[in-house]
Short mmCIF file of C-alpha atoms in Angstrom, two decimals:
data_model
loop_
_atom_site.label_atom_id
_atom_site.label_comp_id
_atom_site.label_asym_id
_atom_site.label_seq_id
_atom_site.Cartn_x
_atom_site.Cartn_y
_atom_site.Cartn_z
CA UNK X 10 -7.63 -25.02 -10.62
CA UNK X 11 -7.74 -27.37 -13.58
CA UNK X 12 -5.13 -25.43 -15.60
CA UNK X 13 -2.64 -25.18 -12.74
CA UNK X 14 0.52 -27.26 -12.82
CA UNK X 15 0.56 -27.49 -9.01
CA UNK X 16 -1.77 -30.20 -7.71
CA UNK X 17 -4.37 -28.98 -5.25
CA UNK X 18 -3.44 -31.83 -2.89
CA UNK X 19 0.06 -30.33 -2.60
CA UNK X 20 -1.36 -26.91 -1.78
CA UNK X 21 -3.67 -28.53 0.77
CA UNK X 22 -0.77 -30.40 2.35
CA UNK X 23 1.36 -27.26 2.52
CA UNK X 24 -1.51 -25.34 4.11
CA UNK X 25 -2.18 -28.11 6.63
CA UNK X 26 1.46 -28.41 7.67
CA UNK X 27 1.84 -24.63 7.82
CA UNK X 28 -1.09 -24.39 10.23
CA UNK X 29 0.24 -27.37 12.19
CA UNK X 30 3.66 -25.71 12.38
CA UNK X 31 2.20 -22.44 13.63
CA UNK X 32 0.24 -24.24 16.35
CA UNK X 33 3.33 -26.24 17.34
CA UNK X 34 5.42 -23.07 17.45
CA UNK X 35 2.93 -21.38 19.77
CA UNK X 36 2.76 -24.43 22.05
CA UNK X 37 6.55 -24.80 22.17
CA UNK X 38 7.03 -21.08 22.77
CA UNK X 39 4.64 -21.10 25.73
CA UNK X 40 6.16 -24.30 27.10
CA UNK X 41 9.65 -22.84 26.90
CA UNK X 42 8.46 -19.75 28.75
CA UNK X 43 7.10 -21.90 31.56
CA UNK X 44 10.06 -24.31 31.75
CA UNK X 45 12.95 -21.96 31.00
CA UNK X 46 12.52 -19.68 33.99
CA UNK X 47 12.80 -22.41 36.65
CA UNK X 48 15.55 -24.12 34.66
CA UNK X 49 17.59 -20.92 34.58
CA UNK X 50 17.17 -20.52 38.34
CA UNK X 51 18.28 -24.12 38.96
CA UNK X 52 21.28 -23.78 36.64
CA UNK X 53 22.22 -20.51 38.32
CA UNK X 54 22.03 -22.11 41.76
CA UNK X 55 24.13 -25.07 40.62
CA UNK X 56 26.78 -22.75 39.17
CA UNK X 57 26.79 -20.76 42.40
CA UNK X 58 27.08 -23.97 44.45
CA UNK X 59 30.03 -25.18 42.38
CA UNK X 60 31.69 -21.77 42.60
CA UNK X 61 31.24 -21.53 46.36
CA UNK X 62 32.50 -25.10 46.80
CA UNK X 63 29.33 -26.79 48.05
CA UNK X 64 29.43 -29.17 45.13
CA UNK X 65 33.03 -30.20 44.90
CA UNK X 66 34.72 -32.02 42.08
CA UNK X 67 33.89 -35.48 43.45
CA UNK X 68 30.14 -34.86 43.62
CA UNK X 69 30.00 -33.38 40.14
CA UNK X 70 32.34 -36.05 38.76
CA UNK X 71 30.29 -38.87 40.24
CA UNK X 72 27.12 -37.32 38.82
CA UNK X 73 28.66 -37.17 35.36
CA UNK X 74 29.92 -40.74 35.77
CA UNK X 75 26.41 -41.92 36.73
CA UNK X 76 24.89 -40.21 33.68
CA UNK X 77 27.58 -41.66 31.41
CA UNK X 78 27.10 -45.17 32.81
CA UNK X 79 23.34 -45.02 32.25
CA UNK X 80 23.81 -43.68 28.72
CA UNK X 81 26.32 -46.39 27.80
CA UNK X 82 24.13 -49.09 29.35
CA UNK X 83 21.25 -47.86 27.22
CA UNK X 84 23.37 -47.90 24.07
CA UNK X 85 24.60 -51.42 24.88
CA UNK X 86 21.03 -52.59 25.49
CA UNK X 87 19.78 -51.13 22.23
CA UNK X 88 22.70 -52.54 20.23
CA UNK X 89 22.25 -55.96 21.84
CA UNK X 90 18.54 -55.89 21.02
CA UNK X 91 19.26 -54.90 17.41
CA UNK X 92 21.89 -57.63 17.06
CA UNK X 93 19.56 -60.26 18.54
CA UNK X 94 16.73 -59.12 16.29
CA UNK X 95 19.01 -59.25 13.25
CA UNK X 96 20.23 -62.74 14.14
CA UNK X 97 16.67 -63.99 14.67
CA UNK X 98 15.54 -62.50 11.40
CA UNK X 99 18.43 -63.69 9.23
CA UNK X 100 19.10 -66.96 11.04
CA UNK X 101 22.75 -66.08 11.75
CA UNK X 102 24.33 -67.05 15.01
#
């Protein structure tokens, strides 16, 4: 392919990533099949429990509050770490 304007390394890279993508697609597809069925059952049971009244507003609300607190604590920790790293690197503070 000496006369070609497309480098053979580019064709090789495209081929490699195409094969890698196909393998990843197959793995993800099979994983979703295995995980999605139990997840749908659990979601269905949770919806039924909320509808019947087993999980009332306080239980669901406190669960959402717990998730939100953990998420915000993680964001605060990451931002604090970034700020401390920046200060140590630049000498500010």
